[in-house]
Coordinates of C-alpha atoms and ligand atoms in Angstrom, one line a residue:
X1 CA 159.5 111.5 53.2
X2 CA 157.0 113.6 51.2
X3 CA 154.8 115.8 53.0
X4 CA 151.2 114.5 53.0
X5 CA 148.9 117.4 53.6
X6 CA 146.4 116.5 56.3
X7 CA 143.0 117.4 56.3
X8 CA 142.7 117.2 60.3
X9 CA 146.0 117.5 62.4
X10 CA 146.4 115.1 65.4
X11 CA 144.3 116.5 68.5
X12 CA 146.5 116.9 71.4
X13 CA 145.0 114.3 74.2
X14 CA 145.3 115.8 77.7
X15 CA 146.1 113.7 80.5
X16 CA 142.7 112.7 82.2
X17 CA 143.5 111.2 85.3
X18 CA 141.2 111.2 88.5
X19 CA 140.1 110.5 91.6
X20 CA 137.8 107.4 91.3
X21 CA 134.8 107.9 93.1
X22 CA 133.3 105.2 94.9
X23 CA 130.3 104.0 92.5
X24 CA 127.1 104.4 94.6
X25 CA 124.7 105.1 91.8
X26 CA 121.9 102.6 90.6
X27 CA 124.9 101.7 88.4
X28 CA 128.2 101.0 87.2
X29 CA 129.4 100.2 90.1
X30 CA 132.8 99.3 91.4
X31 CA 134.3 96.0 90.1
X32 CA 136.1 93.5 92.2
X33 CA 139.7 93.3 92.1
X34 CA 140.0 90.1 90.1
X35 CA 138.2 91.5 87.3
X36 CA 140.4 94.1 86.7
X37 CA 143.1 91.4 86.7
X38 CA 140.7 89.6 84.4
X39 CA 140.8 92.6 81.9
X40 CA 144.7 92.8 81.1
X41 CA 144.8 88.9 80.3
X42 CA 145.7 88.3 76.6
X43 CA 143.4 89.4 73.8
X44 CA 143.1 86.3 71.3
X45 CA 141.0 85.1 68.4
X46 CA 137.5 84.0 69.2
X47 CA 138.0 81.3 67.3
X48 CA 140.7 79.4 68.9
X49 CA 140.1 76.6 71.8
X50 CA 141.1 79.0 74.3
X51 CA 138.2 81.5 73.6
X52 CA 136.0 78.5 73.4
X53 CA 136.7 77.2 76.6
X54 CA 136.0 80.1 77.8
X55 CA 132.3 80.6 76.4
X56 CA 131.8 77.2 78.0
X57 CA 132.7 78.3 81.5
X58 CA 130.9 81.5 80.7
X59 CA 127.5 79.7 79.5
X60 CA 127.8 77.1 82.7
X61 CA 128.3 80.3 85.5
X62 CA 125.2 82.2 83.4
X63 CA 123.5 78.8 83.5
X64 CA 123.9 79.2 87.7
X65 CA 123.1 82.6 88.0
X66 CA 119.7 82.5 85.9
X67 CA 119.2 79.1 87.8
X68 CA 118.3 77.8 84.4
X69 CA 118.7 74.5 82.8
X70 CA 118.0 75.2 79.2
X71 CA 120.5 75.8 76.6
X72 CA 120.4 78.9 74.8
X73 CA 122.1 80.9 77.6
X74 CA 124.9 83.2 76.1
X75 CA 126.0 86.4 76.8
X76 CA 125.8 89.5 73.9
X77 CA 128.0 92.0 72.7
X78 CA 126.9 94.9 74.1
X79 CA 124.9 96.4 77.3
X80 CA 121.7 96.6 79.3
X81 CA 120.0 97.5 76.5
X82 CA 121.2 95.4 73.5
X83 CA 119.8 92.3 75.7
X84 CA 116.3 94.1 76.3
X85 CA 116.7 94.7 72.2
X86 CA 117.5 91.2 72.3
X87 CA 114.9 89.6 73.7
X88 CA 112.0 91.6 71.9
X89 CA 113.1 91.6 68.7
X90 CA 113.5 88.4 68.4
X91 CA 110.5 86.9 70.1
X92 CA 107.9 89.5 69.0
X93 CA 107.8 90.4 65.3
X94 CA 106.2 93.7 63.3
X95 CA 102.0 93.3 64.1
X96 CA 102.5 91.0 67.3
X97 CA 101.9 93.1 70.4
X98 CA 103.4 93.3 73.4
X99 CA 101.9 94.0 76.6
X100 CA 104.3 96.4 78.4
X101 CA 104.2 96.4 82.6
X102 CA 104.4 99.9 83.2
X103 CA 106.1 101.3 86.6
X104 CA 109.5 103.3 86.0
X105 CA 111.7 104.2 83.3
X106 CA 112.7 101.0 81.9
X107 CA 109.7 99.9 80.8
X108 CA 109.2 103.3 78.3
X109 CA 112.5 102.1 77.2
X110 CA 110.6 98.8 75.6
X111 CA 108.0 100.5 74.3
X112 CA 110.6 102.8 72.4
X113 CA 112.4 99.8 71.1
X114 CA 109.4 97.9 70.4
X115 CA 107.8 100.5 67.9
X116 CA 110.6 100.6 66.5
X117 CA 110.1 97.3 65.2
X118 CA 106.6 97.7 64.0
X119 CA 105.4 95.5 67.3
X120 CA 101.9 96.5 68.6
X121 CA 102.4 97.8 72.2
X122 CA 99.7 98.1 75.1
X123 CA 100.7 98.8 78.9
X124 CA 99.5 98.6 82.1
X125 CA 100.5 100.9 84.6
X126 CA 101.4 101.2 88.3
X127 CA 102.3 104.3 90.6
X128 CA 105.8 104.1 89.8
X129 CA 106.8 103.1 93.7
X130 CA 104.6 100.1 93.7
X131 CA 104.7 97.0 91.5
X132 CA 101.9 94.5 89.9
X133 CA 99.7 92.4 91.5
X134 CA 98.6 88.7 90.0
X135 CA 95.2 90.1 89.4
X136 CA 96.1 93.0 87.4
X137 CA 98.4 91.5 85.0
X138 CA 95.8 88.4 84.7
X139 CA 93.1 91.0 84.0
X140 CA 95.1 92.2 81.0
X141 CA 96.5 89.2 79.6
X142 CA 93.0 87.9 79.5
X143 CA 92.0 90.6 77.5
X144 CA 94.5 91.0 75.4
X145 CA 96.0 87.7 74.8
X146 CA 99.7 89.6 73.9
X147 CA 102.4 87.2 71.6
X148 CA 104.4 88.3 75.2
X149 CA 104.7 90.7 78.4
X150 CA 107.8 92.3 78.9
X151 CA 108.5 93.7 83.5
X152 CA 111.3 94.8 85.0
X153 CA 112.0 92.7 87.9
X154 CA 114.6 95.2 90.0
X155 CA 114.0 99.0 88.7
X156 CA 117.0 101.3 88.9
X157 CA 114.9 104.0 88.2
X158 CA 112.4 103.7 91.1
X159 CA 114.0 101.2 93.5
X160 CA 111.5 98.3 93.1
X161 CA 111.0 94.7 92.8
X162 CA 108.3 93.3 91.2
X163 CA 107.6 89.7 92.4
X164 CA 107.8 87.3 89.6
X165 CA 106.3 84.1 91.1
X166 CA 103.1 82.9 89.4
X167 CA 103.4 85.5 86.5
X168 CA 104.8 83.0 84.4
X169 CA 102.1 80.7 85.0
X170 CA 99.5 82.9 84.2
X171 CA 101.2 83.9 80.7
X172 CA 101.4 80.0 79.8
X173 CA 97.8 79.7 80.7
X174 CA 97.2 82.7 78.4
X175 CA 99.6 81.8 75.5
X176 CA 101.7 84.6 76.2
X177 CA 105.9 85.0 76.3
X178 CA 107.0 86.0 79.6
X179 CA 110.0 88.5 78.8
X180 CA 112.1 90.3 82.1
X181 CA 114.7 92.8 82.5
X182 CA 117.1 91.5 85.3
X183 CA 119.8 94.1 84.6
X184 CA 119.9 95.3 88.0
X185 CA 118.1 92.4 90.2
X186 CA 120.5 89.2 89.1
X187 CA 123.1 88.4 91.5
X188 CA 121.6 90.5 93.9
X189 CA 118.4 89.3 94.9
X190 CA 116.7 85.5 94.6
X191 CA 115.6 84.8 90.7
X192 CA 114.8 81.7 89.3
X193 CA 114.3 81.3 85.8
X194 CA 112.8 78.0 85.4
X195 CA 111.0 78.0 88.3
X196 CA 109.6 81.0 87.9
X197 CA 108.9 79.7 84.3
X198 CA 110.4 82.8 82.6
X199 CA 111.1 82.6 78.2
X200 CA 114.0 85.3 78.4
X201 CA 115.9 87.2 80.8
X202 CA 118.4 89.5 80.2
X203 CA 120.8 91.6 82.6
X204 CA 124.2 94.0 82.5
X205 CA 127.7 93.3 84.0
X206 CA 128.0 96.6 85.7
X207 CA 125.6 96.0 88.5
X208 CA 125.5 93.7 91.1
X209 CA 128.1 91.5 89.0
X210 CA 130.6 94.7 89.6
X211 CA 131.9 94.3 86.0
X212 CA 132.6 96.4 83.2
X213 CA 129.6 96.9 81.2
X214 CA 129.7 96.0 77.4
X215 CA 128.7 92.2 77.5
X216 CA 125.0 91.5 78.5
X217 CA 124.1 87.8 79.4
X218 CA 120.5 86.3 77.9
X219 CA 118.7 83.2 78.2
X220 CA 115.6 82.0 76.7
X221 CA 113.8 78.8 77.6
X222 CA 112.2 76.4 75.4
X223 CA 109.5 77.8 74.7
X224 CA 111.1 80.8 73.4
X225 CA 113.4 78.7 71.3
X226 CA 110.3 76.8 69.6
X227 CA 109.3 80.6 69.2
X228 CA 112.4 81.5 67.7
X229 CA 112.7 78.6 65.4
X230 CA 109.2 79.2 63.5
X231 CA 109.1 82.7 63.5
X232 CA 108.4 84.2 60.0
X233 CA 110.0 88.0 61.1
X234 CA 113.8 88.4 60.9
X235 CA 115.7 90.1 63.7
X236 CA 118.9 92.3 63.1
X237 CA 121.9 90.1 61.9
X238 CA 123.5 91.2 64.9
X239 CA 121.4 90.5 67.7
X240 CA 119.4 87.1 65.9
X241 CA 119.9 84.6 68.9
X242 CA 119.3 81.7 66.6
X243 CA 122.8 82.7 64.8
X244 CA 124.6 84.1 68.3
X245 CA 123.6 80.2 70.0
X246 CA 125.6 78.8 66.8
X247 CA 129.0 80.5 67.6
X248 CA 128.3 80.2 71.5
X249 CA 127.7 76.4 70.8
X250 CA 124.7 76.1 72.6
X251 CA 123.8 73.0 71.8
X252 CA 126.9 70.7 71.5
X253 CA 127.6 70.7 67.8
X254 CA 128.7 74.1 66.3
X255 CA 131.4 76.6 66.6
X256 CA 130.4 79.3 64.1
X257 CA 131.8 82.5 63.6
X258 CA 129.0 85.1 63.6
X259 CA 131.0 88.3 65.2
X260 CA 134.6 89.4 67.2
X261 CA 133.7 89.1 70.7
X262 CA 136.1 91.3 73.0
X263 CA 138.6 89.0 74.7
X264 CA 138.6 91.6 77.9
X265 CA 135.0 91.2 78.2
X266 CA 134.3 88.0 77.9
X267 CA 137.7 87.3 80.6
X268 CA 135.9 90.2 82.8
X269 CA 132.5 88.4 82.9
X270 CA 134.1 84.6 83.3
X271 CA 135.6 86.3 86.8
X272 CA 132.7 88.2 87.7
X273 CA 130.8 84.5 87.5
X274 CA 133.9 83.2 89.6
X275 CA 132.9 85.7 92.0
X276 CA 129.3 84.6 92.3
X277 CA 130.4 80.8 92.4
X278 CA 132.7 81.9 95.4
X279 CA 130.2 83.3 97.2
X280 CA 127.6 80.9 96.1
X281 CA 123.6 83.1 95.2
X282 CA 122.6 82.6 98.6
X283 CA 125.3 84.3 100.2
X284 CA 125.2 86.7 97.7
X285 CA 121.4 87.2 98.0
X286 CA 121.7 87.7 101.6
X287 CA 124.8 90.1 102.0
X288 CA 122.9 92.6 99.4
X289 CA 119.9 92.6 101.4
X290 CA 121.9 92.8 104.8
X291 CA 123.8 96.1 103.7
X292 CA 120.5 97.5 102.3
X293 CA 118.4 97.0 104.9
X294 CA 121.1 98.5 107.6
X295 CA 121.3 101.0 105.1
X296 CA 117.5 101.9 105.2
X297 CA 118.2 101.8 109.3
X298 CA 120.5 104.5 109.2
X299 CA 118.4 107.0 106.5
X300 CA 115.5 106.3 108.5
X301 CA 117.5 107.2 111.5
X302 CA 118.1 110.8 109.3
X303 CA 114.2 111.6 109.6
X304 CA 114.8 110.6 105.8
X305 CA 112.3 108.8 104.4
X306 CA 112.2 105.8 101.2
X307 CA 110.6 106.1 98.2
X308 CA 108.8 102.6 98.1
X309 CA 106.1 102.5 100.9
X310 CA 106.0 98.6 101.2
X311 CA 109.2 97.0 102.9
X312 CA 108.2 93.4 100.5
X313 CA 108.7 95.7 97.2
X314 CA 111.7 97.5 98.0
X315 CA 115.0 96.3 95.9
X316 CA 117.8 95.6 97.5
X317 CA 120.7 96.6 95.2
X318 CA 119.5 100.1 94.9
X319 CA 117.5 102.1 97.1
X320 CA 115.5 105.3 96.5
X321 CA 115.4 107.8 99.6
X322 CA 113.0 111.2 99.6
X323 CA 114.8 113.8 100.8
X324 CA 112.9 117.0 103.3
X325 CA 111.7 119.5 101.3
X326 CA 113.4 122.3 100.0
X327 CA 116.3 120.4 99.6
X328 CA 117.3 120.1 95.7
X329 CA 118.4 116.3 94.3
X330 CA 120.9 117.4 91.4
X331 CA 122.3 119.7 93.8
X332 CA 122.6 117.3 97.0
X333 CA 124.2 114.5 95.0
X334 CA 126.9 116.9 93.6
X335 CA 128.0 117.9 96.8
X336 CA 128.4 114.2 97.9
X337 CA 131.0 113.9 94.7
X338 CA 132.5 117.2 95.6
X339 CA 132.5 116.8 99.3
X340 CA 132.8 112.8 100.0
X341 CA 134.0 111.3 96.4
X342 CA 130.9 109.4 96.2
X343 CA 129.1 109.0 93.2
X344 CA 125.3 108.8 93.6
X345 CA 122.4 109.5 91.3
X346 CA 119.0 111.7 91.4
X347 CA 116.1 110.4 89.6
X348 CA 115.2 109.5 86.1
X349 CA 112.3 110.4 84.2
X350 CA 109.4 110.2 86.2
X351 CA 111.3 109.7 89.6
X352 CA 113.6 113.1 88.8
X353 CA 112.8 115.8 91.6
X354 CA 111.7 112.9 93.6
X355 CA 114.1 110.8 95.0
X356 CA 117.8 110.4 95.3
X357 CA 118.9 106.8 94.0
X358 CA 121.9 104.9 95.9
X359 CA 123.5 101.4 94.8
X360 CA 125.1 99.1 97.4
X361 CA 125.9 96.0 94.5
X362 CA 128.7 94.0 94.0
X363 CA 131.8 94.9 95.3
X364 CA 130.1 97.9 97.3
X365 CA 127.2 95.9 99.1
X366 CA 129.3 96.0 102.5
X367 CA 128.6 97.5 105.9
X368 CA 131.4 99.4 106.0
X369 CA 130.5 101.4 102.2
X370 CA 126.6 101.7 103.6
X371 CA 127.9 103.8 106.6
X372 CA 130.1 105.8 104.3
X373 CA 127.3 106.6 102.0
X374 CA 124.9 106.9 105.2
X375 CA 127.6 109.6 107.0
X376 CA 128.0 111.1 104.0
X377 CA 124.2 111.9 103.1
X378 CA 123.9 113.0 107.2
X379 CA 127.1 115.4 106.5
X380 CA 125.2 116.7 103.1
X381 CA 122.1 117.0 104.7
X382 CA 123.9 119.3 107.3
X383 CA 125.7 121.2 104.9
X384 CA 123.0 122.1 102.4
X385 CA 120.6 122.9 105.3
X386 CA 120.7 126.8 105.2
X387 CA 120.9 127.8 101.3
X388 CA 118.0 125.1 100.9
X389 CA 115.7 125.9 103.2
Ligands
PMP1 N1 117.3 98.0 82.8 C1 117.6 98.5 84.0 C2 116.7 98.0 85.1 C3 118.7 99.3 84.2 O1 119.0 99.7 85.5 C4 119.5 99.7 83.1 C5 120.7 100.6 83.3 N2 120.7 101.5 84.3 C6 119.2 99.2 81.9 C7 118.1 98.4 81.7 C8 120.0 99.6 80.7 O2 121.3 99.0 80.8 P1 122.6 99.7 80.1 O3 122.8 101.0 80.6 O4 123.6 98.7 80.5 O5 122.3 99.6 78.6

């Protein structure tokens, strides 16, 4: 053979292998057994009756887990945040405004995408360890009579939940979308989309569905369909739902191509809905706020004290706990890697230097991890005591 000359030679790839920490953050966290098993079936076409059978079973689970009955439930390539791209770009077009429900970091996230698009963005704004009332979100929609308002129902970032029920209502009476970020809330704690009267929802795999993250279910309700159908703005080719309900067939007649779908994902979430269906929401509902709430028993039992004042707005996937002062966050987690193999987070944006942030989802949300975590944050304590203080 001729010698080719190579502009870059072939890197020499080290092993990497490691100790997998048990997933504590506000997310990934660990996935269940079966969808690991799930991930090594065979890759295949997504347009054989194999991979459509699949996005059936996949659109029926989603179908259960929104508690939804309307039809343009699919799931995206892509993760938290191609769904919340999702959902605003294409129900609110360049000169529409959105009205953004400001509390943690999730919510500056919208407001980046959203000017992006040339959409007209106004917020209101909590202290980010409370959530809305009624009365305030009436207030503004009243004034400002947005194309749609876009809340974070579960809020990784400062271990909330906003409630949801009568907000809908209030944005039908004002002629306004109702858009909500369920990435870390779904599967965890009670949401019902229709009830609730929500126009889109989206959420993540790799929370309390302890799945691999890359494919983000959405649903939009009929209302945001008769949205979608007469808009005059044109979302990205690759996140236009109108296109993406073709190829997932969402209503009965069409099998269209659009884009390659990952066969591991799309096996990955079928078994994490398997879970769920298991299980049944209930059950699932009330072993995440079981572990939680023995969870806050034992920090409280550390003199430690939560981040979120009110018991009724505390979320119960992931918790946010203060720690005494002159202890550092960065610091304490790291040693709770180092020391215990246990991967938890400190803040994010406007909750950094102010709380540590601990997930008990999926897989995790058991007793027996939420005294691991809890031993584990006494020994830290302990441990860091004297150089801190
Ligand atoms: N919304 C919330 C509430 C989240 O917790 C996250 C992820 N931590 C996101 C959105 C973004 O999701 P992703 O990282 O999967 O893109």
């Amino acid at each position: 053979m001729t010698e080719i000359k190579l502009t870059v030679q072939a890197p020499t790839l080290v092993n990497r292998d490691f100790v997998k920490p048990t997933l504590c953050g506000p997310g990934p966290c660990d996935v269940w057994p079966s969808v690991n098993e799930a991930l090594t079936k065979p890759v295949i076409s997504p347009i054989c009756d194999e991979h459509f059978y699949v996005l059936d079973d996949i659109r029926a689970g989603l179908k259960y887990v929104f508690q939804t009955n309307c039809d343009t439930v699919l799931a995206l390539s892509g993760s938290g945040h191609g769904g919340m791209e999702t959902v605003i770009n294409n129900l609110v077009g360049p000169g529409e405004t959105l009205l953004v429900a400001k509390g943690g970091f999730w919510c500056e996230r919208a407001l980046e995408m959203a000017k992006r698009y040339g959409i007209n963005t106004i917020t209101t704004t909590v202290p980010m360890n409370e959530t809305f009332s009624l009365q305030q979100l009436e207030n503004e929609l009243r004034k400002h009579r947005p194309t749609a308002l876009f809340i974070v129902h579960g809020d990784s970032s400062t271990g909330t939940v906003q409630n949801l029920k009568g907000v809908g209502e209030l944005c039908q009476r004002y002629g306004t979308l109702l858009l909500v970020d369920t990435v870390v809330s779904l599967v965890g704690v009670p949401f019902f989309m229709d009830d609730w009267k929500i126009d889109a929802v989206y959420t993540s795999t790799q929370k309390a569905f302890s799945g691999p993250a890359g494919i983000s279910p959405v649903a939009f309700s009929d209302r945001a369909l008769n949205k979608i159908n007469n808009r005059t703005h044109q979302p990205p080719f690759y996140f236009d739902v109108k296109l993406l309900s073709q190829q997932w067939n969402c209503y009965g007649s069409t099998r269209v191509y659009h884009h390659t779908l990952s066969s591991p994902l799309l096996w990955a979430l079928r078994q994490c809905l398997q879970e769920v269906i298991k299980e049944t929401l209930p059950r699932s509902w009330a072993r995440h706020a079981a572990t939680t709430k023995h969870f806050l028993k034992r920090v409280e039992q550390l003199s430690l004290k939560t981040f979120v004042p009110k018991p009724e707005d505390r979320l119960m996937t992931v918790t946010t706990v203060v720690l005494p002062k002159g202890y550092d966050y960065l610091q304490f987690s790291k040693y709770m890697r180092e020391k215990y193999n246990i991967l938890i987070f400190p803040g994010i944006g406007q909750t950094v230097g102010k709380t540590l942030r601990i997930g008990l989802m999926g897989v995790n949300s058991t007793i027996q991890v939420a005294d691991a975590v809890a031993d584990a944050v006494a020994g830290t304590l302990i441990a860091l005591k004297k150089s801190s203080l």
